PDB file of C-alpha atoms and ligand atoms in Angstrom:
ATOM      1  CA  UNK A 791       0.000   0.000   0.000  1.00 87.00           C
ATOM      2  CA  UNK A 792       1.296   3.718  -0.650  1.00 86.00           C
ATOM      3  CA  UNK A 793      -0.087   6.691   1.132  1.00 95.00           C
ATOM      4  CA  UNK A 794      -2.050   9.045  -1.505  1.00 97.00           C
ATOM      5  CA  UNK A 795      -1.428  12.548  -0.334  1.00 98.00           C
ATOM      6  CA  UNK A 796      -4.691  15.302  -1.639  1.00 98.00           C
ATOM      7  CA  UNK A 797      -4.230  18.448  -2.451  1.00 98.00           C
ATOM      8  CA  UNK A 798      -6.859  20.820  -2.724  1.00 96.00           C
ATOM      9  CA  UNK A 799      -6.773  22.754  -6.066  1.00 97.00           C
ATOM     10  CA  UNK A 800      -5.108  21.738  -9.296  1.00 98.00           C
ATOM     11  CA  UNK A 801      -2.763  24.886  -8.743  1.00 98.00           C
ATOM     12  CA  UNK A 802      -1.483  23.620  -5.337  1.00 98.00           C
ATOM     13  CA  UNK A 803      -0.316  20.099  -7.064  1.00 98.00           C
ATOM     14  CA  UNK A 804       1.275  21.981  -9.803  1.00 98.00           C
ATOM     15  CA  UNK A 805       3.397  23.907  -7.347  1.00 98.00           C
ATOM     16  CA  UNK A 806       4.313  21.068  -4.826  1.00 98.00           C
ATOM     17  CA  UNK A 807       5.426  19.126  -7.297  1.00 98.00           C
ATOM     18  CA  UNK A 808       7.245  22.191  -9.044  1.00 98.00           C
ATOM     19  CA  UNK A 809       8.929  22.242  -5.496  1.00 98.00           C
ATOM     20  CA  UNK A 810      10.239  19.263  -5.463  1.00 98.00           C
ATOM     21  CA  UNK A 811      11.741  19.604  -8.853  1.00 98.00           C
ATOM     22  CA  UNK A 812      13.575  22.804  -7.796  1.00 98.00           C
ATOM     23  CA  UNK A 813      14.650  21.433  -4.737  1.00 98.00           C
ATOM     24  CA  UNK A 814      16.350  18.496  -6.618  1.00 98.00           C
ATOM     25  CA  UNK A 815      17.680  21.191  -9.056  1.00 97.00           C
ATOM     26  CA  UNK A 816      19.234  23.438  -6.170  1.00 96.00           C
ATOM     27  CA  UNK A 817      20.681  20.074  -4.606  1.00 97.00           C
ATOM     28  CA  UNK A 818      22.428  19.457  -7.495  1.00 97.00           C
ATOM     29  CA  UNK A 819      22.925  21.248 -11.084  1.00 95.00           C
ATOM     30  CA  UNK A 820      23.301  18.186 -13.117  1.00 96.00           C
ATOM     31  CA  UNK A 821      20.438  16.419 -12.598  1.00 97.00           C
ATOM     32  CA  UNK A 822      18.721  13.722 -14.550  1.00 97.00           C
ATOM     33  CA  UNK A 823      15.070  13.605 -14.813  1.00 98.00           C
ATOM     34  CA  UNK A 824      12.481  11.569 -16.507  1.00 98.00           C
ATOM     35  CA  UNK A 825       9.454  13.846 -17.997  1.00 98.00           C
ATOM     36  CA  UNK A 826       5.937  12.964 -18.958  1.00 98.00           C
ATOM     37  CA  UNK A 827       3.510  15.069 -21.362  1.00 98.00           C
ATOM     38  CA  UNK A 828      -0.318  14.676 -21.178  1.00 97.00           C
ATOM     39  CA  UNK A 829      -3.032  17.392 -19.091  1.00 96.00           C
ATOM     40  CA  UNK A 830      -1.878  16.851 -16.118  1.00 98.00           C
ATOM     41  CA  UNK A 831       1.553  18.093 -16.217  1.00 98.00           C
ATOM     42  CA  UNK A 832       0.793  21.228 -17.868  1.00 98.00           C
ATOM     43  CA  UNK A 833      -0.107  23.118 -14.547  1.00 98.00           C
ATOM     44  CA  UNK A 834       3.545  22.182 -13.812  1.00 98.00           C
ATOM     45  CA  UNK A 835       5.106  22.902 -16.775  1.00 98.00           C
ATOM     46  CA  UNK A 836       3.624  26.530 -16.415  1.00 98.00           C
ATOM     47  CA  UNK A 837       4.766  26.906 -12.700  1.00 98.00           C
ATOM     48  CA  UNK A 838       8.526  25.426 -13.830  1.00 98.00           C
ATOM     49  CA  UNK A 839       8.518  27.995 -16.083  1.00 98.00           C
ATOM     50  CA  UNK A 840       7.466  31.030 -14.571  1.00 97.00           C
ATOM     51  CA  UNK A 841      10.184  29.971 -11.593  1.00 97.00           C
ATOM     52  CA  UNK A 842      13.360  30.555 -14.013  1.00 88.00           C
ATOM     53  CA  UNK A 843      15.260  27.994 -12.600  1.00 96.00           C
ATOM     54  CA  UNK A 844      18.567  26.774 -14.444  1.00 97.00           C
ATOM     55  CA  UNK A 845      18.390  24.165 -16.424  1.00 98.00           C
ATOM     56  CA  UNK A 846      21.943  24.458 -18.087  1.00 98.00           C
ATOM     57  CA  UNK A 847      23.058  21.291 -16.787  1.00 97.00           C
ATOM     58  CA  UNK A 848      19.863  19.373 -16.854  1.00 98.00           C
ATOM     59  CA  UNK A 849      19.457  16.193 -19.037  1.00 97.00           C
ATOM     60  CA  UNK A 850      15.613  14.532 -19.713  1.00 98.00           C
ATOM     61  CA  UNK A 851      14.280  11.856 -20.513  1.00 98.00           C
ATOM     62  CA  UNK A 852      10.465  11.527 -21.912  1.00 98.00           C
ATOM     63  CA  UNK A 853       8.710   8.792 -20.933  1.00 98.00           C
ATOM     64  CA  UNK A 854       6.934   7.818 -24.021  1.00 98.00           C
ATOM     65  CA  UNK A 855       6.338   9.308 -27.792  1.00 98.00           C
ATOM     66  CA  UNK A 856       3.482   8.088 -30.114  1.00 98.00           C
ATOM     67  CA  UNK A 857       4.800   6.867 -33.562  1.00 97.00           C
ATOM     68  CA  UNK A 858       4.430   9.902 -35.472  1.00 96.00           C
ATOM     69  CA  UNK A 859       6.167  12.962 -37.300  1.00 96.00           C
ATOM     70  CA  UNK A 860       8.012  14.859 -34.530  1.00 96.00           C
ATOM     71  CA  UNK A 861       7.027  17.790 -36.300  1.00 97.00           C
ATOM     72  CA  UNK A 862       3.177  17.217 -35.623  1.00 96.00           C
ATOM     73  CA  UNK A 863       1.646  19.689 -33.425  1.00 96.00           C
ATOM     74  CA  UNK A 864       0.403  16.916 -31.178  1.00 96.00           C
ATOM     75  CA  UNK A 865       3.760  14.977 -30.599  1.00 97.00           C
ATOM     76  CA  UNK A 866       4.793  15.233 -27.672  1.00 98.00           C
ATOM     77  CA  UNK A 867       8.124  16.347 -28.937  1.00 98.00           C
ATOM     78  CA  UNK A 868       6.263  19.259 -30.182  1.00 98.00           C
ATOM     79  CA  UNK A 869       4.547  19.117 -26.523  1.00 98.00           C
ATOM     80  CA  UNK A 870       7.642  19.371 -24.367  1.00 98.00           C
ATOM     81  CA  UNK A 871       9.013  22.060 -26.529  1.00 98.00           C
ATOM     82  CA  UNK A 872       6.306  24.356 -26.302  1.00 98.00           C
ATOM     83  CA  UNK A 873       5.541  23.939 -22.951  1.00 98.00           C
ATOM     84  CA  UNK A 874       9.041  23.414 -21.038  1.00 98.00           C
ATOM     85  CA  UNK A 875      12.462  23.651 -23.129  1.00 98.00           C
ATOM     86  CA  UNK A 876      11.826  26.457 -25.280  1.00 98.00           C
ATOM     87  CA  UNK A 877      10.991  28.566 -22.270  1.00 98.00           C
ATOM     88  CA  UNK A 878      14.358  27.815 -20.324  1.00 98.00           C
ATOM     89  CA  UNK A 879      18.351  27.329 -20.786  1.00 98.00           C
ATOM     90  CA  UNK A 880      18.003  23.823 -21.364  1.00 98.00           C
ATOM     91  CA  UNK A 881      20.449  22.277 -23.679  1.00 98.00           C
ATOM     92  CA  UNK A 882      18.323  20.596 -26.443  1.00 97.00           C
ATOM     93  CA  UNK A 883      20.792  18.504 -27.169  1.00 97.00           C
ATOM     94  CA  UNK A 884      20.076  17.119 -23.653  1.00 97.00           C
ATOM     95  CA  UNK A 885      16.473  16.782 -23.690  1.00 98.00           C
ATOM     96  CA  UNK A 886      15.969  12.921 -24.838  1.00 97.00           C
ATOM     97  CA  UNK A 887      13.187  11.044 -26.795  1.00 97.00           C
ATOM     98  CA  UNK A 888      12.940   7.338 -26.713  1.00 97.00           C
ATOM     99  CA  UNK A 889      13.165   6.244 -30.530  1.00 94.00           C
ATOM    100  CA  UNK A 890      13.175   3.395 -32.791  1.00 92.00           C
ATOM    101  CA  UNK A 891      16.518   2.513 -31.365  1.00 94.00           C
ATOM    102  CA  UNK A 892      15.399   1.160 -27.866  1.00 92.00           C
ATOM    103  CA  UNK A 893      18.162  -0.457 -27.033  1.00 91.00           C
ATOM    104  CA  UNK A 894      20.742   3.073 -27.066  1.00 92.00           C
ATOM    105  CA  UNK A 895      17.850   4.877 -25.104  1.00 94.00           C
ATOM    106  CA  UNK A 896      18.197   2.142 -22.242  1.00 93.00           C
ATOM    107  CA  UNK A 897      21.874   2.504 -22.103  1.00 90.00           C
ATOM    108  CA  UNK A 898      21.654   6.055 -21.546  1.00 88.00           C
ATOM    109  CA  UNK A 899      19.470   5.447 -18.792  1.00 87.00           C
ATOM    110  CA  UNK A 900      20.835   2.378 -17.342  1.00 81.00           C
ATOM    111  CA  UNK A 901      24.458   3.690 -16.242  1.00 79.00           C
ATOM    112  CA  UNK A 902      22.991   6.193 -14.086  1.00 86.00           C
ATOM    113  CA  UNK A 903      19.597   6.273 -12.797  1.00 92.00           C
ATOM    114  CA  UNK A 904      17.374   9.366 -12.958  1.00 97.00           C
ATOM    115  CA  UNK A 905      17.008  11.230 -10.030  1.00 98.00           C
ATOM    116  CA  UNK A 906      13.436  11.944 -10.026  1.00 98.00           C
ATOM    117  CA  UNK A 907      10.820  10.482 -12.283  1.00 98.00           C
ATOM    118  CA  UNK A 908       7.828  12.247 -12.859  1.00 98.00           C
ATOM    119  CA  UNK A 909       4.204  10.621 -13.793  1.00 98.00           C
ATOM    120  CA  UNK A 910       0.996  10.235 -14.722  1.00 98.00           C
ATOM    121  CA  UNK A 911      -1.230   7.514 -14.586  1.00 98.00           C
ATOM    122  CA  UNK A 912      -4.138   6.754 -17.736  1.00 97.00           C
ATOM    123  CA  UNK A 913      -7.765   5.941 -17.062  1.00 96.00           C
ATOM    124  CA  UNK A 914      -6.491   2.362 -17.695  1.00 97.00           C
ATOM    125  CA  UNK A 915      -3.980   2.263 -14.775  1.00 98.00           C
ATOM    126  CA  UNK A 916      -1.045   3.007 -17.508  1.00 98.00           C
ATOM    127  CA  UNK A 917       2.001   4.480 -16.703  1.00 98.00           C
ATOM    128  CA  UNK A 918       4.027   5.960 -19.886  1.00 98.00           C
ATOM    129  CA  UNK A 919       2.440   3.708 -22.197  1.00 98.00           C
ATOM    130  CA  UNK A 920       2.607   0.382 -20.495  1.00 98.00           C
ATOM    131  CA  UNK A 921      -0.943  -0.709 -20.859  1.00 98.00           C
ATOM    132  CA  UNK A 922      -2.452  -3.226 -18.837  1.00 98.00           C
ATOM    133  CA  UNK A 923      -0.387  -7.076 -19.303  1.00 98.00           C
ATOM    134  CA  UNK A 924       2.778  -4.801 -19.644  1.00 98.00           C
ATOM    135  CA  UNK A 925       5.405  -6.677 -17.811  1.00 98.00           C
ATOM    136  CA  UNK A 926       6.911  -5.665 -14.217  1.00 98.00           C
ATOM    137  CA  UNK A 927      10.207  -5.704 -15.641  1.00 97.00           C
ATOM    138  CA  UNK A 928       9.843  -4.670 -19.296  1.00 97.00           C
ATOM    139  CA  UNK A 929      12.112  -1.883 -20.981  1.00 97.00           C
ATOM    140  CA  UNK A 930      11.779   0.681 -23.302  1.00 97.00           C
ATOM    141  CA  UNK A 931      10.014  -0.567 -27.041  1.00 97.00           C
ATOM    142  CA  UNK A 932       7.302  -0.135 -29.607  1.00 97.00           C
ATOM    143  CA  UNK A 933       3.799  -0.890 -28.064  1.00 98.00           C
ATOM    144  CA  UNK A 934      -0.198  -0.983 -29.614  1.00 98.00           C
ATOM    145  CA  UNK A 935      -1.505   1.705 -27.576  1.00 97.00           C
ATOM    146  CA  UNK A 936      -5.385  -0.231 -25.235  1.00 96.00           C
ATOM    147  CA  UNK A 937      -8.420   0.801 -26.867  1.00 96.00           C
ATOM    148  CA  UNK A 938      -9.385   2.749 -24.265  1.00 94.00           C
ATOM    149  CA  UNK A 939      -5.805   5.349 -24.306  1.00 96.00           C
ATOM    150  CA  UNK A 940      -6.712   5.699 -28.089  1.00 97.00           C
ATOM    151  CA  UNK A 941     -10.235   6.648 -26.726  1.00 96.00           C
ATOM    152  CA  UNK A 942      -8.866   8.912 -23.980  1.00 93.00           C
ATOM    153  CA  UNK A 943      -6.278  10.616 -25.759  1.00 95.00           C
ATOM    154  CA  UNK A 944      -8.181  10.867 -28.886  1.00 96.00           C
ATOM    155  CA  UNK A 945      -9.632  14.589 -27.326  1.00 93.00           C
ATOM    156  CA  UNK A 946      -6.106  15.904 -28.570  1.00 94.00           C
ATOM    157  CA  UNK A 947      -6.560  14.806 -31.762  1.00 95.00           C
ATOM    158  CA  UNK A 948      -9.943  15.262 -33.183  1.00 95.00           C
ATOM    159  CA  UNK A 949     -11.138  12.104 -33.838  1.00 96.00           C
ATOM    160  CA  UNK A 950     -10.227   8.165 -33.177  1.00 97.00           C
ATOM    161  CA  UNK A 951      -9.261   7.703 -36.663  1.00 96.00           C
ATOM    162  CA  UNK A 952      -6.590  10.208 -36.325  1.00 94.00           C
ATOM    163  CA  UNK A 953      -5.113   9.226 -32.944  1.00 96.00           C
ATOM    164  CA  UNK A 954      -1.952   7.149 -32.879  1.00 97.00           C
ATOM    165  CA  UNK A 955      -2.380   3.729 -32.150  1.00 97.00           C
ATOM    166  CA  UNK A 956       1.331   3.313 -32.176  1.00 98.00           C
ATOM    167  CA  UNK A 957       4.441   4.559 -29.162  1.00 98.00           C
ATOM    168  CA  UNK A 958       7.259   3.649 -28.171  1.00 98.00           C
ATOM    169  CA  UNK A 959       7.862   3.938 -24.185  1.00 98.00           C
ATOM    170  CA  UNK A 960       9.814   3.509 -21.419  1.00 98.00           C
ATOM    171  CA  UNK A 961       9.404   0.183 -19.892  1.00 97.00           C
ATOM    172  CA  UNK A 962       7.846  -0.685 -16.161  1.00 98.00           C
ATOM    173  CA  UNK A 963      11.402  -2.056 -15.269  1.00 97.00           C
ATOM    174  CA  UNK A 964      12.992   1.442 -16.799  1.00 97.00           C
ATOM    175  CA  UNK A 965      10.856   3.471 -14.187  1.00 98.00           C
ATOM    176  CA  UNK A 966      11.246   1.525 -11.255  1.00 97.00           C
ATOM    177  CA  UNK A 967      15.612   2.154 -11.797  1.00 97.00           C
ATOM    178  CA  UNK A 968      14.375   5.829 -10.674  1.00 97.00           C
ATOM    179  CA  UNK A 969      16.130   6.974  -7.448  1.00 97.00           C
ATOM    180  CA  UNK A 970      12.787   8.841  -6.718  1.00 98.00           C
ATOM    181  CA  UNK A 971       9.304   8.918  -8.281  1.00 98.00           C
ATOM    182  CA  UNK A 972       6.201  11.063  -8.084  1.00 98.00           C
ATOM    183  CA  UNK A 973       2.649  10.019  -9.381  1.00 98.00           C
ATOM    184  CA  UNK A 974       0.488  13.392  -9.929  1.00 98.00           C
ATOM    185  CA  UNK A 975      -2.771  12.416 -10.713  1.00 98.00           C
ATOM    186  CA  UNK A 976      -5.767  15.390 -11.429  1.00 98.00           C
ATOM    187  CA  UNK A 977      -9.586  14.634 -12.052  1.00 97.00           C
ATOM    188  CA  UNK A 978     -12.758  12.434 -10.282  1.00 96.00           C
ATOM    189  CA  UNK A 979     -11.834  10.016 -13.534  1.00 95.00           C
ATOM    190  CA  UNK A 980      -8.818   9.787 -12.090  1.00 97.00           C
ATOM    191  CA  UNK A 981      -9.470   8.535  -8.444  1.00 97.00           C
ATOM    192  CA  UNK A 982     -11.028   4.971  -8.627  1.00 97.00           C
ATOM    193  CA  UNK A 983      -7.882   3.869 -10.547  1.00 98.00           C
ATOM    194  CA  UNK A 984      -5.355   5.363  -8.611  1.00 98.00           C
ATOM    195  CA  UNK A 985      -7.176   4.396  -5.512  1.00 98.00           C
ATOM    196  CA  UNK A 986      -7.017   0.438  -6.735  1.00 98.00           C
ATOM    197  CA  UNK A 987      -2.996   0.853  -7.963  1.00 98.00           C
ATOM    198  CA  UNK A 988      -1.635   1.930  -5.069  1.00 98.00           C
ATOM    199  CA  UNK A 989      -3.995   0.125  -2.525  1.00 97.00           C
ATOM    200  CA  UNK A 990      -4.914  -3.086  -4.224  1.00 97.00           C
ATOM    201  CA  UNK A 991      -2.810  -6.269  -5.184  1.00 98.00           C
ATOM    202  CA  UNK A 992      -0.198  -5.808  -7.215  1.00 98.00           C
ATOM    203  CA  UNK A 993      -1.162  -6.793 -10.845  1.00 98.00           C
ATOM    204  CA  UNK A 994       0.156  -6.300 -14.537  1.00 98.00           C
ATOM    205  CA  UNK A 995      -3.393  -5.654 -15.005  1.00 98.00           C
ATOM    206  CA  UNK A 996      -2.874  -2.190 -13.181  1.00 98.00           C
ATOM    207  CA  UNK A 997       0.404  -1.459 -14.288  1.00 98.00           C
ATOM    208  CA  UNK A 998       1.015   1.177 -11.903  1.00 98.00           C
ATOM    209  CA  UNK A 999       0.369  -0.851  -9.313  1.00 98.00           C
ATOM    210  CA  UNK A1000       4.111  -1.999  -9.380  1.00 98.00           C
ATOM    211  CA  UNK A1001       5.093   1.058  -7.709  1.00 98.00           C
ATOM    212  CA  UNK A1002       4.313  -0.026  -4.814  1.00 98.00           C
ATOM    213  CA  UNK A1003       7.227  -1.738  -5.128  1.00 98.00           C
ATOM    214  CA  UNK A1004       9.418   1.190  -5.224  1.00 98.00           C
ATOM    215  CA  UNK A1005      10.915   2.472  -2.157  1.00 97.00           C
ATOM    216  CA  UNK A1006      11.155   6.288  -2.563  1.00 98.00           C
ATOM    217  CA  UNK A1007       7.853   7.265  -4.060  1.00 98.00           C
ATOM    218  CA  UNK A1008       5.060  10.083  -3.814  1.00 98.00           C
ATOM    219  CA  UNK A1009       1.919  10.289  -5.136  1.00 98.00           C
ATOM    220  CA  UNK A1010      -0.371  13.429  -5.496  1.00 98.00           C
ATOM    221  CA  UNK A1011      -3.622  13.661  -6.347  1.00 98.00           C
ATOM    222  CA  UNK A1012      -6.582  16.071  -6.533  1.00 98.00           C
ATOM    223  CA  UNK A1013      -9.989  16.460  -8.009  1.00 95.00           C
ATOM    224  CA  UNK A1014     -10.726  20.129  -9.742  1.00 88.00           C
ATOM    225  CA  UNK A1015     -11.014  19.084 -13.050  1.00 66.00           C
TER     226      UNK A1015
HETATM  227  C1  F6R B2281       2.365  10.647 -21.191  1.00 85.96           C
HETATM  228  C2  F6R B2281       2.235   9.508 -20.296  1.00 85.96           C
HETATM  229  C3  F6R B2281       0.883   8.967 -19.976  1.00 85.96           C
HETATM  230  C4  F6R B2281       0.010  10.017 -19.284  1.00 85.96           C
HETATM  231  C5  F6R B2281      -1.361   9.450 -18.951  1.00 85.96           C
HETATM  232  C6  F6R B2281      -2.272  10.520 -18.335  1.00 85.96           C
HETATM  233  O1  F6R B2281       3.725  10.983 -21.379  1.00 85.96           O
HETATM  234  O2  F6R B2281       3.219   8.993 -19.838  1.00 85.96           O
HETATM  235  O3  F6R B2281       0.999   7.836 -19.159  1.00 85.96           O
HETATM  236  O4  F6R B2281       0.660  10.437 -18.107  1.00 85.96           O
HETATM  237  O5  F6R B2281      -1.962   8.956 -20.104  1.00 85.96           O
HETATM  238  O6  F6R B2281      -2.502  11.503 -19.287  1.00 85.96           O
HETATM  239  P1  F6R B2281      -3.286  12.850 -18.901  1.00 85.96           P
HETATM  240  O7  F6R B2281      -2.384  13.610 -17.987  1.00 85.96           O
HETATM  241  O8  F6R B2281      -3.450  13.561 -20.224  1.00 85.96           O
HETATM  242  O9  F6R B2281      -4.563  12.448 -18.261  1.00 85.96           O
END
């Protein structure tokens, strides 16, 4: 079981967990983090921003990227961008995508650990894009995005028919090598599955679930939207 701490507004869980990324950036310059894109980071994004912290010496990792032109407005290449590196001093040469070669993406992971991962978690119990069956110690490759992320994220894109069905993501096993991670979760949708993942058995069928497992983890939550 892991403790689910509620905040009370959508702004407050942007900021506390804009804290603890600038507290892991004051503690030390060159830190590593894994990123995630999505609606509920935005509030976050925003609040990193507006803090002008340096990020000279940062280096990222996303979490996942659907199969698609990076160029595409909705990529999250395009996503990150917009809403973080293009509005600090971050090298762009150290802000990393996973790609078609898997294998060079888990190397520069594997040597040294990220500091802080942050997450989300899908209607599904997904984290990155490791849909339900995903297993505990998987790594980063191509996956068929569930039925019901194509539903869920298909409010981004228009229609079904033009939502990915295709990413390529970090694997379960990837995330849990974080020294530290943080769940933010945002939205009533949100609560029933988070609720099961981090206080039910631990399943592939909630893929989340596994970080349980992990023994430096936080997980916010709160329900404005
Ligand atoms: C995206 C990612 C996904 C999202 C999840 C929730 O990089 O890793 O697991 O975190 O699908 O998405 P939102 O925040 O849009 O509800």
């Amino acid at each position: 079981m892991s403790a689910i701490t509620i905040l009370n507004s959508y702004n407050s869980l942007s900021k506390k967990v804009a804290d603890i990324v600038e507290e892991q950036l004051k503690e030390n310059r060159i830190s590593r983090f894994i990123l995630p894109t999505g609606s509920t980071p935005l509030g976050l994004y925003k609040e990193l921003v507006n803090r002008e912290l340096d990020w000279s010496s940062v280096m990222t990792y996303n979490l996942d990227v659907y199969i698609m032109n990076p160029s595409h407005s909705q990529s999250y290449q395009t996503y990150m961008k917009e809403n973080l590196f293009d509005k600090t001093n971050i090298y762009p040469s150290n802000c990393q995508f996973p790609d078609r070669n898997v294998q060079s993406y888990e190397v520069r992971l594997k040597g040294i650990p990220a500091d802080l991962c942050i997450l989300g978690i899908g209607t599904n119990g997904h984290i990155a894009f490791n849909e339900p069956g995903s297993l505990f110690d998987s790594r980063t490759r191509v996956v068929h995005l569930d039925e019901q992320t194509i539903q869920d994220n298909s409010r981004f894109f228009g229609s079904v028919d033009d939502t990915p069905k295709q990413a390529i993501t970090m694997g379960l096993g990837t995330i849990m090598d974080s020294k530290r991670i943080i769940l933010m979760a945002n939205g009533k949708n949100k609560f029933e599955i988070l609720n099961k993942a981090m206080n039910d058995e631990v399943t592939t069928m909630v893929p989340a679930s596994i970080l349980q497992e992990h023994n430096n983890l936080e997980v916010y939550y709160c329900d404005e939207k």
